[in-house]
Structures are given as C-alpha cells and as structure tokens.
GROMACS .gro file of C-alpha atoms in nm:
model
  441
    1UNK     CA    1   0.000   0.000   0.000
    2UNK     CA    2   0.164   0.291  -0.104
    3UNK     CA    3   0.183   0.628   0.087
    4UNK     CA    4  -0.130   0.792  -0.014
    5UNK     CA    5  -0.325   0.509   0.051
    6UNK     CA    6  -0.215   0.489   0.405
    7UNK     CA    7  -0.276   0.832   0.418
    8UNK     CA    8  -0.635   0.792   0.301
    9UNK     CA    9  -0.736   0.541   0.501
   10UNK     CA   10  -0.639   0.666   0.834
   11UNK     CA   11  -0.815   1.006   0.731
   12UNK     CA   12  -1.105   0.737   0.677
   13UNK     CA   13  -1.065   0.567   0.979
   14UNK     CA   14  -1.069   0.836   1.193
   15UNK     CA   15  -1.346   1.043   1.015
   16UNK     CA   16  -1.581   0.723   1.095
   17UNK     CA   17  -1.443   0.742   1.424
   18UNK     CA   18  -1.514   1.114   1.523
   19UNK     CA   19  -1.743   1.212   1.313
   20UNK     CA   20  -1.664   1.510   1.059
   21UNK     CA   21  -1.660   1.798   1.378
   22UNK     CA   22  -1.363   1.623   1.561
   23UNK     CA   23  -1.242   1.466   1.296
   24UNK     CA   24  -1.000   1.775   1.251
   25UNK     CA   25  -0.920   1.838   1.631
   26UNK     CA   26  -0.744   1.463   1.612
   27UNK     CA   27  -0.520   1.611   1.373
   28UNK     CA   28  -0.255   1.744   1.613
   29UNK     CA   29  -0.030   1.711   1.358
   30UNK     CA   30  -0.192   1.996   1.142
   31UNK     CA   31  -0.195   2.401   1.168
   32UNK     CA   32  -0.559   2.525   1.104
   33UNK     CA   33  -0.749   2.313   0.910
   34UNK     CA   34  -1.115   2.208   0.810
   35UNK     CA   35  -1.293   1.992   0.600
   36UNK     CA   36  -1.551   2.031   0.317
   37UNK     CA   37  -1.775   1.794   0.148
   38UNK     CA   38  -1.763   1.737  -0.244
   39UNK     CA   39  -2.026   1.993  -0.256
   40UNK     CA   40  -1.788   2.224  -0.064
   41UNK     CA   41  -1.968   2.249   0.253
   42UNK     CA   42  -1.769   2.299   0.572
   43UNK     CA   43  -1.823   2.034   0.774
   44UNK     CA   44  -1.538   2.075   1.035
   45UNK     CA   45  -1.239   2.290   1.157
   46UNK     CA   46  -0.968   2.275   1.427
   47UNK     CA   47  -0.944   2.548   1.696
   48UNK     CA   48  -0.679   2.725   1.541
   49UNK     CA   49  -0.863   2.781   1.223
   50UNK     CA   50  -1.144   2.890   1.375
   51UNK     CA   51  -0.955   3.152   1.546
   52UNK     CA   52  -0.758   3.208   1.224
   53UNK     CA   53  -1.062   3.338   1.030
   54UNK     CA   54  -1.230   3.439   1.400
   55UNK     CA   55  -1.532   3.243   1.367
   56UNK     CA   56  -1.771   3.055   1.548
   57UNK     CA   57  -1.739   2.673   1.487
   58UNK     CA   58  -2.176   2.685   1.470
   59UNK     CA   59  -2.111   2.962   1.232
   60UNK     CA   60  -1.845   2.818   0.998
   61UNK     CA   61  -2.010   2.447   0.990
   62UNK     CA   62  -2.212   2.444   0.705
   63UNK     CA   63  -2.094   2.735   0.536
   64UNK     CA   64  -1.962   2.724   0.150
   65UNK     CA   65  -1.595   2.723   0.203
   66UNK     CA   66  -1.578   2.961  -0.128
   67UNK     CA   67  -1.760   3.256   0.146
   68UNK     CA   68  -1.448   3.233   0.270
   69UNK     CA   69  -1.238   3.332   0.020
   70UNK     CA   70  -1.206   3.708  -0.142
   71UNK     CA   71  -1.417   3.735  -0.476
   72UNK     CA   72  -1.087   3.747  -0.680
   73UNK     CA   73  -1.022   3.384  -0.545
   74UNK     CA   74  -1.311   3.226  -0.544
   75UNK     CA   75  -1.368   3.166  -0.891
   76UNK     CA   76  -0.999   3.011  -0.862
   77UNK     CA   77  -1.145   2.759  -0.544
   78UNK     CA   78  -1.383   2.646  -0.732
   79UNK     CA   79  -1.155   2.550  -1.010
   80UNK     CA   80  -0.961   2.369  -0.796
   81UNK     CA   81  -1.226   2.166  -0.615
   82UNK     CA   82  -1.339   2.077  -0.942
   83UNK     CA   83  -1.055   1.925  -1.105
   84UNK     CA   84  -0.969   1.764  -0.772
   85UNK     CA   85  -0.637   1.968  -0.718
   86UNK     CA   86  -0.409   1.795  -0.458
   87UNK     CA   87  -0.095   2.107  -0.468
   88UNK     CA   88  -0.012   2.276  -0.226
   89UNK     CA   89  -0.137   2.658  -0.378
   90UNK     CA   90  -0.160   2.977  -0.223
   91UNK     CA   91  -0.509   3.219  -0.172
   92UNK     CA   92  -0.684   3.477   0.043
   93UNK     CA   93  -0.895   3.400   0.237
   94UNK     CA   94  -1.145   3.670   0.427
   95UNK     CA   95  -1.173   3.647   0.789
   96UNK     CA   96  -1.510   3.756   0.968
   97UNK     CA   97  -1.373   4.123   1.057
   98UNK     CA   98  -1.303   4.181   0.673
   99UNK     CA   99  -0.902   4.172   0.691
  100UNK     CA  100  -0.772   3.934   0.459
  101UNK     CA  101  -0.565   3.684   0.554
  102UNK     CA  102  -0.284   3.523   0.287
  103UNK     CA  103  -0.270   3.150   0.339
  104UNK     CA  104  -0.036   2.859   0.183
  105UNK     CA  105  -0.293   2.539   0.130
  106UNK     CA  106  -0.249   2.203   0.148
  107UNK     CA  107  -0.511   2.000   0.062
  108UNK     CA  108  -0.568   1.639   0.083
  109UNK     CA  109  -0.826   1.407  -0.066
  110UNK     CA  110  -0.975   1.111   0.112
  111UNK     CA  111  -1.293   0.914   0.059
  112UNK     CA  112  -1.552   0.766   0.318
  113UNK     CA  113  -1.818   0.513   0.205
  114UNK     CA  114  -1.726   0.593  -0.113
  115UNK     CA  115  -1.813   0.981  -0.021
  116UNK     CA  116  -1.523   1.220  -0.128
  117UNK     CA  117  -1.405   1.501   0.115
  118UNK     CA  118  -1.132   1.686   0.146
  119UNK     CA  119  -0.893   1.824   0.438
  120UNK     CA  120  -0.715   2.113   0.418
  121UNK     CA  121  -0.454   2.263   0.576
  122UNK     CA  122  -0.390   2.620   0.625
  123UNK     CA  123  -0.083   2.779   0.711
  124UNK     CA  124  -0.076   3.187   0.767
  125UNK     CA  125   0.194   3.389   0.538
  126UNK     CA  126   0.021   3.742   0.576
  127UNK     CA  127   0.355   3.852   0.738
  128UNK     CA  128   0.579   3.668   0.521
  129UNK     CA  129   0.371   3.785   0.208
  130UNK     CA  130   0.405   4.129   0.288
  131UNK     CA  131   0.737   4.068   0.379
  132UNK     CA  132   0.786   3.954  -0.015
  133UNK     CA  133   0.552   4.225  -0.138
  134UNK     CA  134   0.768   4.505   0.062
  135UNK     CA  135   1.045   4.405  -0.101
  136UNK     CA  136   0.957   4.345  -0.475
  137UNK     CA  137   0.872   4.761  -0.432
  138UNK     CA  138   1.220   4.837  -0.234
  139UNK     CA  139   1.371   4.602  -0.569
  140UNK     CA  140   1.137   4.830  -0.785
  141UNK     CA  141   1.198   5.140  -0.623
  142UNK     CA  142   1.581   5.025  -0.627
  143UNK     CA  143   1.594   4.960  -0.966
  144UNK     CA  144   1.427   5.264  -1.088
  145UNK     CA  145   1.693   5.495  -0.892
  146UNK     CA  146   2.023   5.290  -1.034
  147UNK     CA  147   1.840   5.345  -1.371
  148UNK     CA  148   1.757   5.689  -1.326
  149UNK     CA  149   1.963   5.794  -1.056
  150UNK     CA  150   2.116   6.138  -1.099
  151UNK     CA  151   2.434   5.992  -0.916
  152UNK     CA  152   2.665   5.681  -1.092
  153UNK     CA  153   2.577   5.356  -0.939
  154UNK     CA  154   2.748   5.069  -0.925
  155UNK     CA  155   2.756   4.732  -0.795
  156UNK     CA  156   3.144   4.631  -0.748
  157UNK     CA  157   3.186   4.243  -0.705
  158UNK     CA  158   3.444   4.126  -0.345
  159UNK     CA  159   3.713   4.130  -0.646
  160UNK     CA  160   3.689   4.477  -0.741
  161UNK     CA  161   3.495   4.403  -1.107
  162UNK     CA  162   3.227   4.605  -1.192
  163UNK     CA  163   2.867   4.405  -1.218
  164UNK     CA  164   2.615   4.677  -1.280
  165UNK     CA  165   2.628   5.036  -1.377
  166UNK     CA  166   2.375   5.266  -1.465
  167UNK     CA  167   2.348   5.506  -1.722
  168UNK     CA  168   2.486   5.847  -1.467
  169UNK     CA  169   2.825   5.624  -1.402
  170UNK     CA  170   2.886   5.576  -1.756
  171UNK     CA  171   2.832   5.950  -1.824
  172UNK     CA  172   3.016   6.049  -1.587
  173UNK     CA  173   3.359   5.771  -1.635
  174UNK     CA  174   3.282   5.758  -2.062
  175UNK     CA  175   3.286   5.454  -2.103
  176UNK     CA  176   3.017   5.230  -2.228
  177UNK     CA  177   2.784   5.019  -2.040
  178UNK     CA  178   2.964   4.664  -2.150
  179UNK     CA  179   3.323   4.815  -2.123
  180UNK     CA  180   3.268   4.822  -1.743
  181UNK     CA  181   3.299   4.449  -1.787
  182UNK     CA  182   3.673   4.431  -1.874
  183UNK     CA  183   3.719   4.715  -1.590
  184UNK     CA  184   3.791   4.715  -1.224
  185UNK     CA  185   3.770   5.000  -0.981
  186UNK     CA  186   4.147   5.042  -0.968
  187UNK     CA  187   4.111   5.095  -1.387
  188UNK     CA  188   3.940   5.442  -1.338
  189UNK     CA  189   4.103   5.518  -1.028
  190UNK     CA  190   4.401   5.801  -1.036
  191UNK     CA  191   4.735   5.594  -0.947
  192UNK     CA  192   4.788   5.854  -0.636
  193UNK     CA  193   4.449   5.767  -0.482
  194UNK     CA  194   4.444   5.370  -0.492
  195UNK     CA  195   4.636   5.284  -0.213
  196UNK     CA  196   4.408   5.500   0.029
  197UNK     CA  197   4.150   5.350  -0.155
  198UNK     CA  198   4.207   4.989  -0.169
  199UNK     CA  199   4.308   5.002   0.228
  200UNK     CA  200   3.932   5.121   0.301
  201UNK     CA  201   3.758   4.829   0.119
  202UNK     CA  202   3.952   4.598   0.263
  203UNK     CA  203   3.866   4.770   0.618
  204UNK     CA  204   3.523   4.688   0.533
  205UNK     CA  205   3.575   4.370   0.373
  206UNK     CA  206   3.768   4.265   0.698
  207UNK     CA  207   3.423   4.374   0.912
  208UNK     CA  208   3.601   4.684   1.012
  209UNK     CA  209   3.344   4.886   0.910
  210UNK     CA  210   3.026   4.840   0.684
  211UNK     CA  211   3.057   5.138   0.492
  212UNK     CA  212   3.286   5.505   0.408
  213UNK     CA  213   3.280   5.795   0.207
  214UNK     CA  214   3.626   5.928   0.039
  215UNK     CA  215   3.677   6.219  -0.198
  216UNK     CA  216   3.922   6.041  -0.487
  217UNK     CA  217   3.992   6.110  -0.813
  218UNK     CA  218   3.883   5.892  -1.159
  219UNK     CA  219   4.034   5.866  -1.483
  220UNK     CA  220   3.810   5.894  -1.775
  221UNK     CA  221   3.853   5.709  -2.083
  222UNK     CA  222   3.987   6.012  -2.275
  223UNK     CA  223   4.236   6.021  -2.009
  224UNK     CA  224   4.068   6.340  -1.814
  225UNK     CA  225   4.119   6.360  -1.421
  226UNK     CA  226   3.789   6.446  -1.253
  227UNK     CA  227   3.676   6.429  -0.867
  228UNK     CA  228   3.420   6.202  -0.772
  229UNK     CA  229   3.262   6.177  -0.401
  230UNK     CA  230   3.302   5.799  -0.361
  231UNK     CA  231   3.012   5.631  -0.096
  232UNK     CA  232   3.071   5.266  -0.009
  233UNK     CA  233   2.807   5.020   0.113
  234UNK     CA  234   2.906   4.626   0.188
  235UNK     CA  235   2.589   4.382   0.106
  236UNK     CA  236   2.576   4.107   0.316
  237UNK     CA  237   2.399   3.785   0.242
  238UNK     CA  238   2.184   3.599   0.452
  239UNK     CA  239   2.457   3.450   0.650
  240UNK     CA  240   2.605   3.769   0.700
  241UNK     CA  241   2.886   3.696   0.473
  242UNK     CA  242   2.981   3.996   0.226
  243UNK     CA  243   2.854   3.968  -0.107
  244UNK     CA  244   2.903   4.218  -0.298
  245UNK     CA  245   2.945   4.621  -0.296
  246UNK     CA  246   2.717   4.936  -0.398
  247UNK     CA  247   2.920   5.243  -0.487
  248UNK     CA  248   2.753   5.584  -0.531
  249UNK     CA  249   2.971   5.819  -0.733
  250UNK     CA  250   2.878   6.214  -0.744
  251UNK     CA  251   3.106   6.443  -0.961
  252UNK     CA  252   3.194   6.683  -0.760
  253UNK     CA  253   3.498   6.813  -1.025
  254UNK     CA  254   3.367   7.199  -1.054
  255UNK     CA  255   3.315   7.164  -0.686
  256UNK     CA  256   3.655   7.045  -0.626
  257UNK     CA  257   3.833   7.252  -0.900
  258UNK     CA  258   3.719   7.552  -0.758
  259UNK     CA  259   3.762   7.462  -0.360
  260UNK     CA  260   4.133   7.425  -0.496
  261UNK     CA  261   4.174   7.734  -0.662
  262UNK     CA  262   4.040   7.947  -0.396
  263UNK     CA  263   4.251   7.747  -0.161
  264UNK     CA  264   4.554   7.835  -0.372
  265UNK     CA  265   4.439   8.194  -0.409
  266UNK     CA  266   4.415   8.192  -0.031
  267UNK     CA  267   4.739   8.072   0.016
  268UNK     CA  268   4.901   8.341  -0.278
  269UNK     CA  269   4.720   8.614  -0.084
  270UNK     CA  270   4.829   8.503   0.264
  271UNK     CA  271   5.210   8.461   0.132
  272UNK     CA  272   5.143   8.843  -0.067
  273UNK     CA  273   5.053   8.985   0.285
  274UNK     CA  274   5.370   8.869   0.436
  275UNK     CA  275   5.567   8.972   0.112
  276UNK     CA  276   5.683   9.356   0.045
  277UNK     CA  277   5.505   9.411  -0.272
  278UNK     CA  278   5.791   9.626  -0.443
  279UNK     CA  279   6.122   9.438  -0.332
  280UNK     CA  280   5.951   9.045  -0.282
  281UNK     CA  281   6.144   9.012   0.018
  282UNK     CA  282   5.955   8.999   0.400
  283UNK     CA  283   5.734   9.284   0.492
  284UNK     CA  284   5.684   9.489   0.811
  285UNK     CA  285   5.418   9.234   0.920
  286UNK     CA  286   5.587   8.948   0.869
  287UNK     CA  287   5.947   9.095   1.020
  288UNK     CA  288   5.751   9.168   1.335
  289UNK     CA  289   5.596   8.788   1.391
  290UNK     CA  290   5.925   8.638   1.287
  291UNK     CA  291   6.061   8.858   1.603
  292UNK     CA  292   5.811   8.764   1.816
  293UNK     CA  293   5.841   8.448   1.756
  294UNK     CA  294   6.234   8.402   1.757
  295UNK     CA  295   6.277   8.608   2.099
  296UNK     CA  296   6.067   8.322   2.272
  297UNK     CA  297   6.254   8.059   2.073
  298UNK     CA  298   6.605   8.222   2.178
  299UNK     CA  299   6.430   8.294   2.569
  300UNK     CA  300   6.411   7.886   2.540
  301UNK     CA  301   6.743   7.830   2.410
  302UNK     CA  302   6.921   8.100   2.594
  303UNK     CA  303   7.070   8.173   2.265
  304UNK     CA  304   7.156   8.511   2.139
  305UNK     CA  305   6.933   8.717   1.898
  306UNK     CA  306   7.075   9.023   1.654
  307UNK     CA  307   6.919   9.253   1.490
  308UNK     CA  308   7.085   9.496   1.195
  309UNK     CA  309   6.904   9.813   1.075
  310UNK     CA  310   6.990   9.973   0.721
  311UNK     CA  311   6.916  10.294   0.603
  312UNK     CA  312   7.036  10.451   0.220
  313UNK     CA  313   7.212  10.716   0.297
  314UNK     CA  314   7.069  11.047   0.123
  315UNK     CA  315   6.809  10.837  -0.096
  316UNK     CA  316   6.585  11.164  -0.097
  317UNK     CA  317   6.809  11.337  -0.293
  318UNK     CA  318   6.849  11.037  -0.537
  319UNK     CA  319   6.473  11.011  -0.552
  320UNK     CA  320   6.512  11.349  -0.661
  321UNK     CA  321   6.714  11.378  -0.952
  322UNK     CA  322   6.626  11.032  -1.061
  323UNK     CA  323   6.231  11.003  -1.006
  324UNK     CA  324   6.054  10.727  -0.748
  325UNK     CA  325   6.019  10.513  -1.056
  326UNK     CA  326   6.447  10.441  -1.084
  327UNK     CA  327   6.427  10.486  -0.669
  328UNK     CA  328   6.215  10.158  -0.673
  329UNK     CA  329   6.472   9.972  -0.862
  330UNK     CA  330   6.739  10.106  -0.642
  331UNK     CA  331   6.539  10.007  -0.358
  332UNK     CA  332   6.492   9.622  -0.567
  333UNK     CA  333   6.894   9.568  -0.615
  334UNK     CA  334   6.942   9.676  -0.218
  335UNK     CA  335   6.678   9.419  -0.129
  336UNK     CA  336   6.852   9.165  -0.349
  337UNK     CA  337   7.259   9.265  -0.257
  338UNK     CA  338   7.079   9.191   0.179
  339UNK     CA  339   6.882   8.883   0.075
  340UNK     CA  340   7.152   8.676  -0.102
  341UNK     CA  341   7.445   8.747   0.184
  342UNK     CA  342   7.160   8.672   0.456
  343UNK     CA  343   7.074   8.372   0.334
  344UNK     CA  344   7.060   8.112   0.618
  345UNK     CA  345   6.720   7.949   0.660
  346UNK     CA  346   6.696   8.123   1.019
  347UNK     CA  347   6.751   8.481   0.890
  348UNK     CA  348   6.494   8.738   0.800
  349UNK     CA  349   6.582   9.008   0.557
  350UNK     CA  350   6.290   9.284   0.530
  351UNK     CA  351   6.180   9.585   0.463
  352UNK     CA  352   6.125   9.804   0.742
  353UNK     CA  353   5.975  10.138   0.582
  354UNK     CA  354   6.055  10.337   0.282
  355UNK     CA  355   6.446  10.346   0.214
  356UNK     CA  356   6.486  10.143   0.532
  357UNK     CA  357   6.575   9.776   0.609
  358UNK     CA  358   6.648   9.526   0.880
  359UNK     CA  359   6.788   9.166   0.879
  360UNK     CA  360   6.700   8.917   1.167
  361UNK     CA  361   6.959   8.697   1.230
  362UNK     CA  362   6.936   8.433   1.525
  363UNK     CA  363   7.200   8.238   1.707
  364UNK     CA  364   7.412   8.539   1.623
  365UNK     CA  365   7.624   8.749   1.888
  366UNK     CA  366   7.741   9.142   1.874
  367UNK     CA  367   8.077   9.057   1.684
  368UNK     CA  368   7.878   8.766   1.411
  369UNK     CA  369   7.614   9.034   1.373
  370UNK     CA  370   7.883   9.303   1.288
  371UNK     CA  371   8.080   9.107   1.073
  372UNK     CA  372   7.727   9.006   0.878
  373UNK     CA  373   7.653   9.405   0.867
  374UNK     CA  374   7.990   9.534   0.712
  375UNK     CA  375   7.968   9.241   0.430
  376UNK     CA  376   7.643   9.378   0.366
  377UNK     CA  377   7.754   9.759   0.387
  378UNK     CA  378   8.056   9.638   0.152
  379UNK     CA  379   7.873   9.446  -0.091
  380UNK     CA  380   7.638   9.736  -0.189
  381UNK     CA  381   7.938   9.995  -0.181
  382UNK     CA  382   8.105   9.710  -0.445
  383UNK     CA  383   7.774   9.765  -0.693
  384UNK     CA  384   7.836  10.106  -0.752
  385UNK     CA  385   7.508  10.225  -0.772
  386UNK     CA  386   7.525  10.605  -0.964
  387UNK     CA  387   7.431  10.851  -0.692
  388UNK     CA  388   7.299  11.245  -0.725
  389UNK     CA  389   7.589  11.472  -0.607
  390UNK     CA  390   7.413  11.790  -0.722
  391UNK     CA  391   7.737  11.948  -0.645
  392UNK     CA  392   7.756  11.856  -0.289
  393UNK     CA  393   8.072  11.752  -0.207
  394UNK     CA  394   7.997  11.564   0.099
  395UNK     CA  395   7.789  11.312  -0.126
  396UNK     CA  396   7.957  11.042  -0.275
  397UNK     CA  397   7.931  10.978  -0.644
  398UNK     CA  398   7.760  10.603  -0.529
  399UNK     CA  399   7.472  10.490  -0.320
  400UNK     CA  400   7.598  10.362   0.005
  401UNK     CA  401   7.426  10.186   0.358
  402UNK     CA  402   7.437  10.329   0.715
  403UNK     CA  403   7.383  10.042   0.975
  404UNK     CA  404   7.319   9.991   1.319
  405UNK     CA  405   7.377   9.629   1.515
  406UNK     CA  406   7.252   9.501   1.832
  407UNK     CA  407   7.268   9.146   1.983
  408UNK     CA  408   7.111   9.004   2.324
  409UNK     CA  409   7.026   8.682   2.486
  410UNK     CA  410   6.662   8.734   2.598
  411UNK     CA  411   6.579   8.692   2.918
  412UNK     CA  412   6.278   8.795   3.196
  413UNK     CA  413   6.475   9.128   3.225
  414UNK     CA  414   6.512   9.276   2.862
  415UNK     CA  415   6.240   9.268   2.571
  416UNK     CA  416   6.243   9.263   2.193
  417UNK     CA  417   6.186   9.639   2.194
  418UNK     CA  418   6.519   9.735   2.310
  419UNK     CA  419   6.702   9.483   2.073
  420UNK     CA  420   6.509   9.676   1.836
  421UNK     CA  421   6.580  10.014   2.016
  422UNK     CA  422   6.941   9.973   1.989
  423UNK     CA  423   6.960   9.856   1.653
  424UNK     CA  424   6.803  10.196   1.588
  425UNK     CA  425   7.018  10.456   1.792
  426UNK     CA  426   7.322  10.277   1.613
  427UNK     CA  427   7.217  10.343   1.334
  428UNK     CA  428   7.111  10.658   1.368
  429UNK     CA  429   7.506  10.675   1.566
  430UNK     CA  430   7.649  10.574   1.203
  431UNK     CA  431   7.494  10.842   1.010
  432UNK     CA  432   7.560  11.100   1.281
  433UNK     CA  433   7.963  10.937   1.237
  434UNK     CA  434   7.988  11.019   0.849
  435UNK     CA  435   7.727  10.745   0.679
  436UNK     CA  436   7.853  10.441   0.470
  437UNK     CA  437   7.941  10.267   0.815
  438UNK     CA  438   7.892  10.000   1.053
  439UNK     CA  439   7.797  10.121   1.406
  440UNK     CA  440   7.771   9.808   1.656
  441UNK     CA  441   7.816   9.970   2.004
   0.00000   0.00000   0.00000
C-alpha cells in the first residue's frame, strides 16, 4: 500500500471514528485546518482555524468554504475543487472582521463510504507575504533609482569588477555600459588615490566597518582627471557573509576645482601679505611675527638674537634727480645685494619702511652680527650704484648703507623692543659718524 493510501485510510478511519466535527481536532499534527464535502460544505475545523478566520465553529459548519475566500479567489477555489487539485497553492482568504488573511494550502483528498471530502490545511503567510511584497517595491523602487539615478551607481563584485552600472556612471567615467565588464575600480582610479582606496575596502571587507565615504579622483577614458565623491556600502547575504558592494559616485569636479583654486588663491594672498610688494622680500608684518616668535625661541634656548638696521644714505636726494620710478629699482637691487648674503634658513631680511631695512639673524652674537653688517655695507658699496651729487661735495658719487647692530640673549629682564631700540640709535650713531658705516656699540 503505497503512501497515499495509508494516508487515506487513516483520514477514513478516523473520520468514521469522530465524526466530521472532531475529525480535525485529532489532527494534532496539522496548523488550522477544516474539511468540506464534495459539494464544498464545511463540515469541520480545528481550533486554530477557527480563530484564524475568527469564527464561530456553529457559524463556519455548514458554510460554503468559497464565502471564505475574497471574490478574486473564489472563482480560482472552485476550479480547484473541481478538477480535484491535490498542490499545495496559495489564496486569500477573508476572515469575519473583513481583513484578509494570505494562506499557503495544502489539501488532501480522502474518501468515506465511497463519499469524497477533502482536508485542508492552512498555514498563515500574511507577514511573510508582505514581507515579499515590501520588497519586490524596495527592488522596484531600487531599480528605478540605479536606472535613473542622478548619481553613478554601481555594484562592485568582493574582487573589485564592476557588475552593474547605470546610465549616470557611464556618463560620468565615458565609457560604455559593457566596457565596465573588462574594468575594475582600480582601472578608473588616479594611481595617487588607490592605495588610500584599496586600504578602506579591505577595512570593510575585513568587518572593520560596513561602509565610508572618500573624496578620490577617476580617470576617464579620454584620459581626463575628474573628482568624484566615492560612498561605499558592503551587502551582506543571509549569512552575513559579504557579497558584494554598492558604490555611489557624485562628480563633484567643478566643486573640487574651484575649492582648490580658492585654496591656492588663499594661500598666494596670505604669502602676498607677508611679502613687500615692491622688493619680494619679508614685509613689516611678517618681520615683526618672525621677532616675536624668535625672541621666545632664543628665551628657550638662551641663545643670542641680533638685529641689523639699514638705512640709504641720502636716498631723498636720489629720488630726486632720478624720479621714485628708478628709486624703486634702487630700492629692488638693495633688497637683493641683503637677501643673497643673509641667506641662512633662520635669517629674515625685510623691509622696514621706505628706504629702510632690517635683517633678523638668530643664534648670532654682537661681533657675528657686525661682521654680517659690514659684508652687507661692503657688498652694496662694491655695486656702484650712480648717486645724485648735485654738487655737494659731501655726497659720494655712489649709493651707500648706514647700519646699526645690536645682539642680546633674551631673558625675563630685557624685551624685543630694546634689541630693536638699539639697533636703531646705532644706526642713527652711524649716520651721525659720516654714513657708509657699521655702528655696533
């Protein structure tokens, strides 16, 4: 006797037993269940049917079992009744309150005195069918945005191969749907952004994190560099194992292009405010920050500080006879003559105010400070720039340097003003002495 036979004739047996009402209630083995006649008649149903479809068993015995089903099914039922249909199949059936209620069916035939019924067992899948229905329209929704998207989308296989694009990504890389296949990510990716790249999957790919957003650049296929705002997502499977990878990819190139020229222009006009703008070499500004901040450095160190002040001697009356526009480039081949002889990385050679300039030279005592000043002096003397006489004949025929030296080791008791000071009244002590000069104490 095979299976189904058995099968039948203990549904038999025990229907002849119980009679059609209990019949189903000895089925422990089913979920909700009840039984019809061949005329599809309820004739019985287990307590967790009843409260399934939340009826009364006085009201459900005897009812058509097609009242039970939603008008779109019940055309369906009847089919199935008909041509004896022993499948498992799904339909909806309509509980007393109105709600439907989706239900997987499993239906069995079985005769009694030659009398055919039929037992059916239902099993509840509302959840899980809206479950399925909830995410056919995420899929929907999902696949409508990577079509349509106004971002590139991507999904990037564990190896780094592309497996889908949509249409922005292709716009925005130029290349063509089906040359993505040959492609990886590292392909498009500019050689000096892979390695920051690569390390981040393989955080995520290593479950250190599940996701990151980077700022990279892409080569297109016509060789351009653009910027891209990269945002990476790891899919897991159902096991929680990574599958695969969604990329979103915004061109952010204008964005970027112009964030890096106003950061360069920033830059330019921060190094132009430090910068004298006729000679190019340090400005007022800057001279006084670098003194600031070499006093405390030298207050640290208990290492001496000099400072040298350098004034043309009689530049008004070369001014003059030669106009401000050959002054300037006087002024230009003085700034020059200081800044190549200072030229250690510690010193500071600005200009202090009109004719007037001043080197800051660390580390550097009274007697290093001096010797620094007279090359200086000398070296401008050497260049024989043409001075205005005008018949005087205290002038000399070439533009020369007065300059006044001062040195200290800072300490709680003295200040950068009186280095300053000192440099100043020496200076001053030089011209007073005959000009062209050194003046140091």
């Amino acid at each position: 006797m095979d299976e189904r036979n058995k099968l039948e004739v203990f549904l038999e047996t025990l229907f002849l037993e119980h009679g059609p009402e209990e019949f189903v209630e000895n089925l422990s083995f089913l979920m909700g269940a009840f039984v019809v006649s061949k005329d599809g008649i309820v004739l019985g149903a287990s307590e967790a049917f009843l409260k399934m479809v939340a009826y009364e068993r006085d009201t459900l015995c005897g009812m058509q079992a097609v009242q039970l089903v939603l008008d779109r099914h019940k055309y369906r039922l009847t089919e199935i009744f008909a041509k004896n249909h022993t499948e498992p199949f799904r339909i909806d059936l309509l509980s007393r309150d109105g709600s439907p209620l989706h239900t997987r069916v499993s239906p069995h035939l079985f005769y009694v005195q030659n009398e055919e019924y039929r037992l059916a067992e239902f099993i509840d899948i509302t959840e899980t069918q809206t479950a399925e229905v909830d995410l056919v329209r995420s899929e929907e929704k999902f696949k409508a945005i990577f079509s349509h998207g106004a971002v590139g989308i991507a999904r990037i296989g564990l190896s780094g191969k592309w497996l889908e694009v949509n249409e922005k990504l292709c716009e925005i890389l130029g290349y063509a749907e089906e040359e993505f296949d040959a492609l990886s990510f590292a392909d498009v990716t500019h050689p000096a952004d892979l390695a920051k790249d690569t390390a981040l999957i393989m955080e995520t790919l290593a479950n250190k994190r599940d996701s990151y957003t980077l700022e990279k650049r892409y080569v297109r296929k016509n060789g351009e560099i653009i910027w891209g705002r990269l945002s990476i997502s790891l899919i897991r499977d159902s096991q929680s194992k990574p599958s695969y990878i969604v990329a979103l990819i915004e061109d952010i190139s204008d964005l970027k292009f112009a964030e890096i020229e106003m950061r360069e222009l920033n830059e330019k006009l921060e190094r132009y405010s430090f910068i004298d703008g006729l000679t190019k070499i340090t400005n007022r500004r800057m001279l006084d920050d670098s003194i600031a901040k070499e006093w405390n450095r030298s207050l640290r160190a208990k290492t001496a500080l000099a400072f040298i002040m350098i004034d043309l001697d009689h530049f008004k009356n070369y001014n003059d006879h030669y106009g401000h526009p050959q002054g300037d480039e006087c002024l230009i081949r003085i700034a020059t003559i200081l800044n190549n002889i200072a030229n250690r990385s510690s010193d500071v050679v600005a200009r202090y105010g009109g004719e007037e300039f001043a080197i800051l030279a660390p580390h550097s005592n009274i007697e290093q400070a001096a010797r620094l000043a007279e090359i200086c002096r000398a070296a401008i003397e050497a260049e024989r720039i043409p001075q205005a006489t005008t018949g005087d004949t205290h002038l000399l025929d070439i533009v020369t340097v007065s300059i006044g030296v001062s040195s200290l080791v800072p300490s709680e008791t003295n200040s950068a003003a009186e280095l300053i000071e000192a440099a100043d009244r020496r200076l001053y002590k030089a011209k007073d002495a005959g000009r062209n000069r050194v003046c140091s104490n």
